[in-house]
Amino acid sequence: MMKSFKHFKIHWLLILFLLSLVFNGQAKTEYMKYKDPKQPLNTRINDLMRRMTLAEKIGQMTQIERLNATADVMHKYFIGSVLSGGGSVPSPTASPELWINMINEMQRGALSTRLGIPMIYGIDALHGHNNVYNATIFPHNIGLGATRDPELVRQIGAATALEVRATGIPYIFAPCIAVCRDPRWGRCYESFSEDPEVVKSMTEIISGLQGELKNHNGVPFVSGKDKVAACAKHYVGDGGTHEGINENNTIANFHQILSIHMPAYDVAIIKGVSTIMVSYSSLNGQKMHANYYWITNFLKGKLHFRGFVISDFQGIDKITTPVGANYTYSVQAGISAGIDMVMVPYDYPDFIKILTSLVENKVIPMSRINDAVERILRVKFVMGLFENPIADTSFVDQLGKKEHRELAREAVRKSLVLLKNGKTNSKPMLPLPKNMSTILVAGAQANNLGYQCGGWTMTWQGGSGNTTVGTTILEGIKATVDPTSEVIYMENPNATAIKSNNFSYAIVVVGETPYAETMGDNHNLTITDPGPKIIEEVCGAIKCVVVLVSGRPLVIEPYINSIDALVAAWLPGTEGQGIADVLFGDYGFTGKLSRTWFKSVDQLPMNVGDKHYDPLFPFGFGLTTETTNSTSTSAAGVRGGNYNFVTMFISLLVAFLLCKANDLLH
């Protein structure tokens, strides 16, 4: 009995001793302020910064391509960010769940590091979630500029944010707020307008993407899990390069930079834009990626931008000519200029090694590294990445959602610009009658979803055919006309085919084939063959409306007299039904040119306000038509349009009730 009691006593003493070790260990566990969302933002940043090694800081400054971003790589190099380059996807028709699982695997690698700093995944979402199959593709920015509707653009931003979150992604490289001054530039369709005031108004898309900032203090802002961090690009002057050559030199004095290219950035910062991307181009001969004055002194100093500055894809490599000729110099020049996060999709080990050496040898001061990392952490904290690093399936039903497609369809309707309507003012051709016996639709752009979406859709340069889910212009026409009307489609009709049918009228849909960036630079700006021949043969034989699907104004003057009606449809995206809605009068034309339409390329560059301004159609031009179908209801009406009937009904009801009350009182 005594022996048993002694054993019992020893066991309890041992248990108490072990418990004391556990409790003492817990008591000694350091309180991590940076992990506490109740702590002030700067307290969290400072607490985390003081714990970080140089390797961990440089890792935060590194953004790599998803193809390289295994969990082991994320852990080993403390990688702070991953991107999908143009068209870089898990598979061509990847589901939201596949995207989420891929991103979470990378995130777990980042979270397994000593400090558990989450990585931020970024993707190009320039006109909707354009890399992802079945996403809603909105009109490119040149078309949105023609709507002159900032509230519509804000809603497009909100819808895009939801579709991006559907795939578990919290960060996008948009909007492009370039002011395109020359349509020969291959990125001109990414610009809302040649007019800085229009571009400024369209920065409202940032409020849709990130949420509405209430205090307007310029601090990076993302309001919740249904929003994404935005990126204003490309800083600064990318739309003003000489002869519109991509990545070329912009020649501008200080006043021109401030009055043309800078205003939208000022507004974007006020709206709390999280990041700003530097342009490949040069400004007065100096590469923007190495431009200390405009990045550090002006953007961070004078404009008080507090988010992070990110390079473009391999942007620092292009500081030298030829590209990558002196990579050590490029790293030094880019980081010293004020770039905080660097897109090094493939050669990240070299970048990390070189930057580490530059800091250790005091070529780049530690203060510059700390500035970069503080900015990156600020964005990660404000967007809630530390609290919600792992993506879930909460938003998968938002991808390609019906309401988003209706919004895109509305944007298409409002973006269309009617340039000509009838060969005489007394005989307008539009709106078209729906109940004609035989209607000809001609041109490759009429029945090609890839063509009507343009570049930056599914792949970097865009594609041809049914690259994603949507409605072609031809399908929209067939769904709109009277069932008794026969629609005959000929991609490239010849004279015999045109004459052999007794067509009531023709809809000719021609324009450009997809392109992006340098591939789209074009000094001729002619309609892609066989478009001109189709216009001549069809419009020379029967009444025709020409619908131009293009990323910019094209040479049209040689054909203008043979055309009965002319519509600029830009790059409308997946919802081609919106074009048919307006052609047939269910909605009226309201769009206004966001760009000057030149007569000849010899006039370029030519912008509104120029001394010798002689356009074919001036900036702001756009004919209007009335709605012929009185029963149609637009999404604009839902957003606060005309409620005259409802107002009248309520007024009559109130008057009736007042009369009854008066009778009762007397």
XYZ file of C-alpha atoms in Angstrom:
666
model
C 0.000 0.000 0.000
C 2.804 2.397 0.943
C 4.729 1.530 -2.250
C 1.668 2.134 -4.360
C 1.109 5.551 -2.711
C 4.721 6.544 -3.348
C 4.387 5.652 -7.022
C 1.140 7.621 -7.175
C 2.825 10.632 -5.572
C 5.795 10.469 -7.963
C 3.484 10.264 -10.959
C 1.557 13.339 -9.870
C 4.737 15.284 -9.188
C 5.974 14.373 -12.644
C 2.688 15.465 -14.233
C 2.729 18.768 -12.319
C 6.332 19.364 -13.357
C 5.504 18.758 -17.028
C 2.436 21.016 -16.834
C 4.539 23.757 -15.297
C 6.967 23.499 -18.202
C 4.078 23.787 -20.675
C 2.535 26.806 -18.942
C 5.895 28.500 -18.497
C 6.614 27.909 -22.190
C 3.280 29.438 -23.141
C 3.921 32.385 -20.882
C 7.249 32.965 -22.573
C 5.753 32.774 -26.112
C 6.207 36.191 -27.629
C 3.077 38.121 -28.537
C 3.178 38.768 -32.289
C 1.652 42.198 -32.839
C 1.750 41.845 -36.618
C -0.613 38.875 -36.372
C -3.189 40.863 -34.393
C -5.750 42.598 -36.661
C -6.772 44.829 -33.733
C -3.396 46.527 -33.743
C -2.933 49.754 -35.758
C -1.630 49.287 -39.298
C 1.756 50.930 -38.698
C 2.264 48.941 -35.487
C 1.772 45.704 -37.392
C 4.128 46.791 -40.180
C 6.858 47.891 -37.762
C 6.564 44.763 -35.633
C 6.941 42.485 -38.655
C 9.727 44.554 -40.192
C 11.928 44.318 -37.101
C 11.689 40.516 -37.209
C 12.664 40.155 -40.884
C 16.069 39.190 -42.230
C 17.482 40.660 -45.437
C 16.636 37.436 -47.287
C 13.021 37.643 -46.143
C 12.778 41.289 -47.197
C 14.212 40.708 -50.654
C 11.877 37.736 -51.055
C 8.935 40.079 -50.491
C 10.210 42.287 -53.317
C 10.253 39.370 -55.767
C 7.355 38.394 -58.030
C 7.713 35.184 -60.054
C 5.679 33.439 -62.757
C 3.218 30.795 -61.590
C 5.018 28.102 -63.633
C 7.966 28.411 -61.216
C 5.986 28.914 -58.023
C 6.082 25.540 -56.313
C 5.510 25.381 -52.576
C 9.215 24.572 -52.114
C 10.319 27.619 -54.112
C 7.943 29.860 -52.166
C 9.394 28.557 -48.897
C 13.075 28.550 -49.890
C 13.184 32.085 -51.342
C 10.477 33.713 -49.141
C 8.701 34.768 -52.373
C 6.302 37.639 -51.805
C 4.238 37.506 -54.987
C 3.279 35.329 -57.954
C 1.744 36.330 -61.282
C 0.059 34.825 -64.271
C 1.645 36.273 -67.394
C -0.645 36.832 -70.384
C -2.386 33.520 -71.033
C -0.516 31.667 -68.270
C -3.240 29.371 -66.910
C -3.491 25.938 -65.241
C -5.338 24.685 -68.345
C -7.234 26.408 -71.207
C -10.659 25.731 -69.667
C -9.617 25.589 -66.009
C -12.461 25.756 -63.499
C -12.437 28.222 -60.599
C -11.750 25.320 -58.250
C -8.626 24.376 -60.207
C -7.346 27.953 -59.972
C -8.076 28.066 -56.237
C -6.301 24.776 -55.521
C -3.241 25.873 -57.517
C -2.976 29.229 -55.737
C -3.546 27.733 -52.293
C -0.719 25.257 -52.829
C 1.639 28.179 -53.469
C 0.197 30.069 -50.514
C 0.824 27.171 -48.153
C 4.450 27.261 -49.207
C 4.621 30.976 -48.322
C 2.830 30.441 -44.999
C 5.239 27.645 -44.038
C 8.113 30.124 -43.740
C 9.402 31.304 -40.370
C 7.209 34.418 -40.238
C 4.342 33.086 -42.351
C 3.985 36.157 -44.575
C 1.303 35.432 -47.207
C 2.108 35.904 -50.875
C -0.071 38.039 -53.167
C -1.172 36.548 -56.508
C -1.643 38.946 -59.436
C -3.163 38.609 -62.903
C -4.063 40.789 -65.878
C -7.803 41.519 -65.784
C -7.955 44.339 -68.303
C -11.544 43.990 -69.500
C -13.013 41.454 -67.160
C -11.160 38.337 -65.960
C -9.745 37.980 -69.468
C -7.408 34.998 -68.934
C -10.119 32.735 -67.550
C -12.509 30.565 -69.534
C -16.214 31.450 -69.159
C -15.497 34.844 -67.597
C -17.496 37.888 -68.660
C -15.404 39.914 -71.113
C -16.346 43.601 -71.084
C -15.569 46.088 -73.868
C -11.966 47.244 -73.934
C -11.302 50.658 -72.402
C -11.561 52.604 -75.660
C -15.214 51.542 -75.821
C -15.857 52.294 -72.155
C -14.486 55.786 -72.723
C -17.140 56.263 -75.418
C -19.899 55.587 -72.876
C -18.930 58.669 -70.804
C -20.507 56.774 -67.893
C -18.253 56.563 -64.797
C -20.951 54.843 -62.743
C -21.254 52.072 -65.332
C -17.473 51.680 -65.264
C -17.522 51.488 -61.446
C -20.041 48.636 -61.690
C -17.828 46.881 -64.231
C -14.966 47.151 -61.739
C -17.114 45.584 -59.007
C -18.224 42.742 -61.296
C -14.642 42.109 -62.419
C -13.493 41.963 -58.789
C -16.082 39.273 -58.026
C -15.091 37.174 -61.041
C -11.400 37.473 -60.169
C -12.136 36.457 -56.568
C -14.069 33.492 -57.976
C -10.681 32.009 -58.906
C -9.039 32.871 -55.573
C -7.007 35.815 -56.903
C -6.777 39.052 -54.830
C -4.735 41.374 -57.103
C -5.033 42.577 -60.717
C -2.804 44.581 -63.053
C -5.503 47.079 -64.047
C -6.730 49.675 -64.844
C -4.619 51.091 -67.645
C -4.964 54.868 -67.299
C -2.725 55.769 -70.214
C -3.751 58.763 -72.315
C -3.251 57.445 -75.857
C -2.228 60.333 -78.087
C -1.557 58.297 -81.231
C -3.772 55.429 -82.464
C -0.793 53.812 -84.174
C 0.179 52.566 -80.695
C -0.587 48.865 -80.259
C -2.032 49.431 -76.778
C -4.333 52.306 -77.710
C -7.481 50.247 -77.030
C -6.308 49.875 -73.413
C -6.684 53.659 -73.059
C -10.045 55.207 -72.211
C -9.385 58.331 -74.289
C -6.983 60.840 -75.807
C -8.507 63.371 -73.381
C -7.080 63.356 -69.828
C -10.416 64.544 -68.412
C -12.227 61.476 -69.748
C -9.468 59.203 -68.423
C -9.695 60.901 -65.009
C -13.449 60.282 -64.855
C -12.978 56.613 -65.725
C -10.677 56.029 -62.744
C -13.992 55.393 -61.000
C -13.341 51.767 -61.988
C -10.850 51.685 -59.076
C -13.711 52.262 -56.628
C -15.488 49.279 -58.159
C -12.433 47.052 -57.958
C -11.245 48.019 -54.469
C -14.326 49.495 -52.791
C -15.313 53.074 -52.050
C -12.707 54.933 -50.005
C -14.514 57.272 -47.596
C -11.756 59.450 -46.157
C -9.785 60.028 -49.418
C -6.406 60.064 -47.666
C -4.596 58.215 -50.431
C -3.699 55.159 -48.322
C -4.006 51.836 -50.218
C -7.509 50.512 -49.715
C -9.327 47.211 -50.301
C -12.683 47.008 -48.564
C -13.207 43.256 -48.238
C -12.943 39.704 -49.561
C -15.183 40.557 -52.531
C -12.736 43.217 -53.773
C -9.252 43.131 -55.271
C -6.141 45.297 -55.078
C -5.856 47.378 -58.253
C -2.837 48.597 -60.221
C -2.804 51.889 -62.145
C -0.525 51.649 -65.184
C 1.801 52.397 -66.940
C 3.536 55.215 -65.117
C 4.018 57.647 -66.796
C 3.560 58.855 -70.381
C 3.189 55.444 -72.044
C 0.422 56.763 -74.308
C 2.522 59.583 -75.697
C 5.452 57.779 -77.294
C 6.970 59.081 -80.529
C 4.897 57.875 -83.521
C 2.946 55.597 -81.197
C 5.733 53.035 -81.071
C 5.335 50.725 -78.081
C 7.970 51.142 -75.335
C 9.403 54.111 -77.222
C 10.346 57.586 -76.011
C 7.776 60.168 -74.899
C 8.972 63.696 -75.582
C 7.125 66.132 -73.329
C 7.865 69.192 -71.238
C 6.947 69.395 -67.558
C 3.624 71.125 -68.247
C 2.586 68.495 -70.822
C 3.413 65.647 -68.445
C 1.386 67.226 -65.648
C -1.579 68.272 -67.804
C -1.895 65.216 -70.080
C -0.331 62.101 -68.568
C -0.346 62.720 -64.801
C -3.917 63.818 -63.825
C -5.408 60.304 -63.734
C -2.643 59.114 -61.379
C -3.385 61.919 -58.965
C -7.052 60.883 -58.848
C -6.187 57.169 -58.641
C -4.016 57.808 -55.577
C -6.787 59.813 -53.935
C -9.101 56.842 -54.549
C -6.644 54.584 -52.682
C -5.183 52.601 -55.580
C -2.976 49.916 -54.043
C -0.193 49.643 -56.606
C 1.236 51.486 -59.610
C 3.099 49.810 -62.469
C 6.041 51.511 -64.169
C 6.068 51.869 -67.966
C 8.538 50.194 -70.304
C 8.739 53.496 -72.172
C 11.196 56.345 -71.703
C 10.472 59.939 -70.782
C 12.633 62.467 -72.581
C 15.234 59.802 -73.205
C 15.358 58.230 -69.743
C 13.895 54.781 -69.101
C 10.980 55.043 -66.683
C 12.161 51.906 -64.858
C 15.294 53.846 -63.889
C 13.693 57.264 -63.379
C 14.370 58.312 -59.777
C 12.788 61.753 -60.133
C 9.374 60.629 -61.388
C 9.112 57.481 -59.222
C 10.617 58.545 -55.897
C 10.562 62.344 -55.886
C 7.281 62.910 -57.656
C 5.086 59.804 -57.214
C 6.118 58.920 -53.671
C 7.117 62.426 -52.590
C 4.841 65.019 -54.167
C 1.801 62.783 -54.814
C 2.218 60.968 -51.452
C 1.590 57.528 -52.942
C 1.808 54.997 -50.113
C 1.159 51.738 -51.927
C 3.880 49.839 -53.736
C 5.456 50.467 -57.142
C 5.791 47.376 -59.327
C 7.861 46.854 -62.447
C 6.399 45.588 -65.698
C 7.118 42.034 -66.910
C 10.942 41.759 -66.991
C 10.872 45.550 -66.950
C 14.240 46.114 -65.301
C 15.891 43.884 -67.913
C 14.910 46.470 -70.528
C 16.730 49.320 -68.808
C 19.767 48.414 -70.912
C 20.119 48.054 -74.668
C 20.313 45.287 -75.630
C 17.958 43.814 -73.067
C 19.795 42.233 -70.111
C 23.198 43.495 -71.248
C 24.199 44.415 -67.683
C 21.754 42.813 -65.280
C 23.569 43.954 -62.131
C 23.295 47.559 -63.304
C 19.620 47.027 -64.167
C 18.834 45.737 -60.669
C 20.704 48.622 -59.088
C 19.086 51.254 -61.326
C 15.544 49.907 -60.948
C 15.586 49.466 -57.178
C 17.415 52.769 -56.637
C 14.828 54.576 -58.771
C 12.103 53.448 -56.362
C 10.639 50.199 -57.731
C 9.419 48.152 -54.766
C 8.326 44.841 -56.305
C 10.026 43.427 -59.383
C 8.471 41.081 -61.935
C 11.242 38.540 -62.430
C 9.152 35.700 -63.812
C 12.012 33.332 -64.622
C 15.440 34.490 -63.366
C 14.474 35.147 -59.756
C 17.511 33.337 -58.203
C 19.867 35.704 -60.066
C 17.806 38.748 -59.093
C 17.786 37.749 -55.417
C 21.534 36.994 -55.423
C 22.437 40.280 -57.130
C 20.163 42.458 -54.992
C 21.470 40.789 -51.813
C 25.045 41.522 -52.880
C 24.226 45.155 -53.731
C 22.767 45.675 -50.257
C 25.527 43.837 -48.411
C 28.131 45.925 -50.274
C 26.205 49.103 -49.420
C 25.602 50.010 -53.072
C 21.862 50.050 -52.286
C 21.101 51.331 -48.771
C 19.014 49.276 -46.356
C 16.639 52.223 -46.102
C 15.620 51.668 -49.748
C 14.880 47.990 -49.054
C 12.889 48.900 -45.941
C 10.831 51.456 -47.867
C 9.945 48.821 -50.466
C 9.005 46.135 -47.953
C 6.969 48.505 -45.763
C 4.898 49.439 -48.813
C 4.360 45.827 -49.841
C 3.338 44.827 -46.305
C 1.014 47.832 -46.064
C -0.943 46.606 -49.085
C -1.029 43.028 -47.805
C -2.313 44.140 -44.399
C -5.003 46.518 -45.720
C -6.389 43.892 -48.101
C -6.732 41.358 -45.258
C -4.262 38.811 -46.622
C -2.878 38.016 -43.162
C -6.364 37.190 -41.862
C -7.579 35.389 -45.004
C -4.571 34.023 -46.912
C -6.261 30.831 -48.134
C -8.823 31.222 -50.921
C -12.118 29.369 -50.713
C -15.027 28.685 -53.056
C -17.298 31.456 -51.747
C -17.359 33.305 -55.066
C -17.131 30.546 -57.688
C -20.714 31.208 -58.803
C -19.733 34.767 -59.775
C -17.703 33.714 -62.847
C -19.640 34.526 -66.019
C -22.684 35.380 -63.905
C -25.846 36.338 -65.800
C -26.027 39.752 -64.120
C -22.436 40.479 -65.153
C -23.161 39.509 -68.746
C -26.181 41.827 -68.735
C -23.939 44.606 -67.436
C -21.441 43.885 -70.230
C -24.283 43.943 -72.748
C -25.325 47.355 -71.456
C -21.729 48.553 -71.761
C -21.645 47.364 -75.382
C -24.842 49.282 -76.175
C -23.526 52.486 -74.613
C -20.092 52.199 -76.215
C -21.340 52.083 -79.820
C -20.732 55.315 -81.732
C -22.924 56.065 -84.734
C -20.777 57.942 -87.252
C -23.123 58.026 -90.236
C -26.829 57.298 -90.582
C -28.128 57.485 -94.142
C -26.761 59.009 -97.292
C -29.022 61.983 -96.667
C -30.161 63.415 -93.345
C -33.793 62.965 -94.351
C -33.439 59.203 -94.867
C -31.730 57.553 -91.890
C -30.958 53.864 -92.242
C -30.887 53.024 -88.537
C -32.585 51.588 -86.646
C -32.973 48.614 -88.959
C -36.344 46.940 -89.509
C -36.529 43.458 -88.014
C -39.105 41.930 -90.325
C -37.448 41.950 -93.750
C -37.430 38.892 -95.993
C -33.686 38.349 -96.446
C -30.785 39.999 -94.582
C -27.125 39.624 -95.518
C -24.491 39.554 -92.794
C -20.927 39.667 -94.113
C -17.388 39.801 -92.744
C -15.280 37.549 -90.510
C -15.734 39.798 -87.468
C -19.485 39.031 -87.453
C -19.062 35.446 -86.350
C -15.799 35.284 -84.445
C -15.844 35.657 -80.678
C -12.068 35.948 -80.492
C -12.043 38.818 -82.988
C -14.718 40.793 -81.154
C -12.907 40.398 -77.816
C -9.511 41.447 -79.199
C -6.104 41.119 -77.555
C -5.615 40.227 -73.888
C -8.369 37.621 -74.113
C -7.564 34.049 -73.093
C -4.039 34.599 -74.423
C -1.747 37.622 -74.547
C -2.330 38.381 -78.245
C -5.946 37.207 -78.303
C -7.250 34.551 -80.671
C -9.742 33.483 -83.295
C -12.949 31.488 -82.990
C -14.894 30.396 -79.943
C -12.046 30.946 -77.501
C -14.430 31.339 -74.558
C -18.157 31.532 -73.787
C -20.172 34.366 -75.294
C -22.474 35.606 -78.043
C -21.170 36.610 -81.464
C -22.587 39.583 -83.339
C -24.159 37.222 -85.864
C -25.845 35.219 -83.102
C -27.149 38.460 -81.637
C -28.606 39.512 -84.993
C -30.320 36.157 -85.505
C -31.818 36.310 -82.012
C -33.178 39.828 -82.594
C -34.803 39.807 -86.049
C -38.317 38.602 -86.698
C -38.582 34.789 -86.951
C -39.871 35.210 -90.505
C -36.706 37.048 -91.573
C -33.952 34.969 -93.126
C -30.399 35.868 -92.110
C -27.761 34.687 -94.570
C -24.145 34.839 -93.422
C -21.283 35.069 -95.915
C -17.829 35.590 -94.459
C -16.416 36.857 -97.765
C -19.207 37.227 -100.350
C -18.436 37.723 -104.021
C -20.381 39.849 -106.506
C -22.253 36.860 -107.925
C -23.475 35.720 -104.493
C -24.615 39.239 -103.652
C -26.590 39.643 -106.892
C -28.131 36.171 -106.813
C -30.048 36.956 -103.622
C -32.671 39.630 -103.238
C -31.276 41.063 -99.992
C -33.306 43.710 -98.172
C -30.122 45.201 -96.699
C -26.687 44.122 -95.477
C -24.794 44.314 -92.205
C -21.062 44.296 -92.950
C -18.885 43.544 -89.902
C -15.192 44.145 -90.567
C -12.202 45.642 -88.760
C -9.014 44.340 -87.175
C -7.830 40.945 -85.993
C -6.549 40.689 -82.398
C -3.194 42.025 -81.221
C -1.498 43.326 -78.091
C 1.416 45.643 -77.308
C 4.214 45.851 -79.910
C 2.494 43.339 -82.192
C -0.281 45.887 -82.597
C 1.879 48.859 -83.572
C 0.572 49.880 -87.004
C 1.474 52.849 -89.179
C -1.120 52.091 -91.873
C -4.278 51.608 -89.785
C -6.170 50.020 -92.652
C -9.082 47.632 -92.267
C -7.803 44.033 -92.308
C -8.236 42.283 -95.678
C -10.625 41.336 -97.160
C -12.628 43.991 -95.283
C -12.198 46.854 -97.786
C -13.193 44.602 -100.705
C -16.291 43.392 -98.827
C -17.351 46.998 -98.173
C -16.911 47.931 -101.836
C -18.761 44.932 -103.234
C -21.604 44.723 -100.731
C -22.231 48.433 -100.184
C -21.917 49.072 -103.909
C -24.776 46.676 -104.596
C -27.257 47.012 -101.692
C -28.042 49.251 -98.747
C -25.554 48.534 -95.997
C -24.544 49.368 -92.457
C -20.851 48.839 -91.720
C -19.944 47.838 -88.171
C -16.240 48.351 -87.441
C -14.743 46.002 -84.833
C -11.409 47.583 -83.970
C -9.177 48.808 -81.183
C -8.893 52.308 -82.663
C -10.076 54.491 -85.555
C -9.124 53.062 -88.946
C -8.883 54.466 -92.469
C -12.490 54.703 -93.631
C -12.661 57.856 -95.764
C -12.196 56.064 -99.136
C -15.385 54.061 -98.507
C -17.513 56.530 -96.594
C -19.649 57.654 -99.565
C -20.686 54.099 -100.470
C -21.679 53.277 -96.892
C -25.237 54.039 -95.793
C -24.586 53.796 -92.049
C -21.352 53.440 -90.082
C -20.947 52.208 -86.508
C -17.759 52.115 -84.424
C -18.162 49.039 -82.208
C -14.578 48.971 -80.853
C -13.754 45.618 -79.162
C -17.059 44.763 -77.496
C -16.157 41.552 -75.655
C -18.301 38.469 -75.204
C -21.726 40.079 -75.327
C -22.305 40.654 -79.053
C -26.051 40.803 -78.447
C -25.560 44.395 -77.305
C -24.738 45.435 -80.881
C -27.924 43.909 -82.265
C -29.911 45.608 -79.473
C -28.959 49.024 -80.852
C -28.854 48.256 -84.590
C -32.497 47.180 -84.475
C -33.723 49.972 -82.226
C -34.407 48.228 -78.915
C -32.020 50.863 -77.546
C -30.794 54.110 -79.037
C -27.255 55.091 -79.987
C -25.697 57.297 -77.288
C -21.902 56.765 -77.515
C -19.478 59.628 -78.189
C -16.011 59.302 -79.699
C -13.349 59.038 -77.017
C -10.776 59.558 -79.792
C -10.426 61.796 -82.826
C -11.178 59.963 -86.076
C -8.553 61.015 -88.619
C -8.973 61.329 -92.368
C -5.487 60.045 -93.185
C -2.637 58.552 -91.162
C -0.508 61.413 -92.504
C -2.337 63.649 -89.999
C -1.153 61.641 -86.979
C -0.700 62.373 -84.203
C -3.785 64.589 -84.066
C -5.745 65.251 -80.892
C -8.557 67.527 -79.872
C -7.255 71.017 -79.170
C -4.410 70.804 -81.681
C -3.785 73.909 -83.758
C -4.344 72.175 -87.115
C -7.310 70.002 -86.193
C -9.007 68.615 -89.288
C -10.628 65.264 -88.469
C -13.066 63.107 -90.373
C -15.088 62.856 -87.154
C -14.085 65.058 -84.195
C -13.548 63.970 -80.607
C -16.955 63.745 -78.893
C -18.869 63.126 -82.125
C -21.715 60.614 -82.121
C -25.148 60.610 -83.737
C -28.123 59.483 -81.681
C -31.224 57.477 -82.497
C -34.490 56.958 -80.698
C -35.673 53.664 -79.279
C -38.277 52.027 -81.500
C -39.299 49.373 -78.983
C -41.053 51.158 -76.097
C -41.208 48.005 -73.968
C -37.444 47.599 -73.598
C -35.921 48.223 -70.190
C -32.204 48.825 -69.850
C -29.973 48.092 -66.909
C -29.398 51.840 -66.885
C -33.005 52.289 -65.914
C -32.466 49.984 -62.975
C -29.419 52.049 -62.027
C -31.407 55.255 -61.751
C -32.793 56.086 -65.174
C -36.244 57.345 -66.178
C -39.020 56.480 -63.739
C -41.659 58.890 -65.116
C -44.458 56.314 -65.267
C -43.788 55.045 -61.765
C -43.519 58.578 -60.415
C -46.817 59.550 -62.027
C -48.561 56.464 -60.600
C -47.279 57.153 -57.077
C -48.305 60.812 -57.331
C -51.840 59.873 -58.375
C -52.058 57.313 -55.569
C -50.904 59.855 -52.966
C -53.404 62.411 -54.283
C -56.221 59.843 -54.082
C -55.347 58.928 -50.480
C -55.164 62.593 -49.477
C -58.611 63.183 -50.956
C -60.021 60.213 -49.035
C -58.428 61.468 -45.833
C -59.903 64.908 -46.425
C -63.382 63.369 -46.904
C -63.074 61.490 -43.616
C -62.035 64.626 -41.733
C -65.038 66.524 -43.052
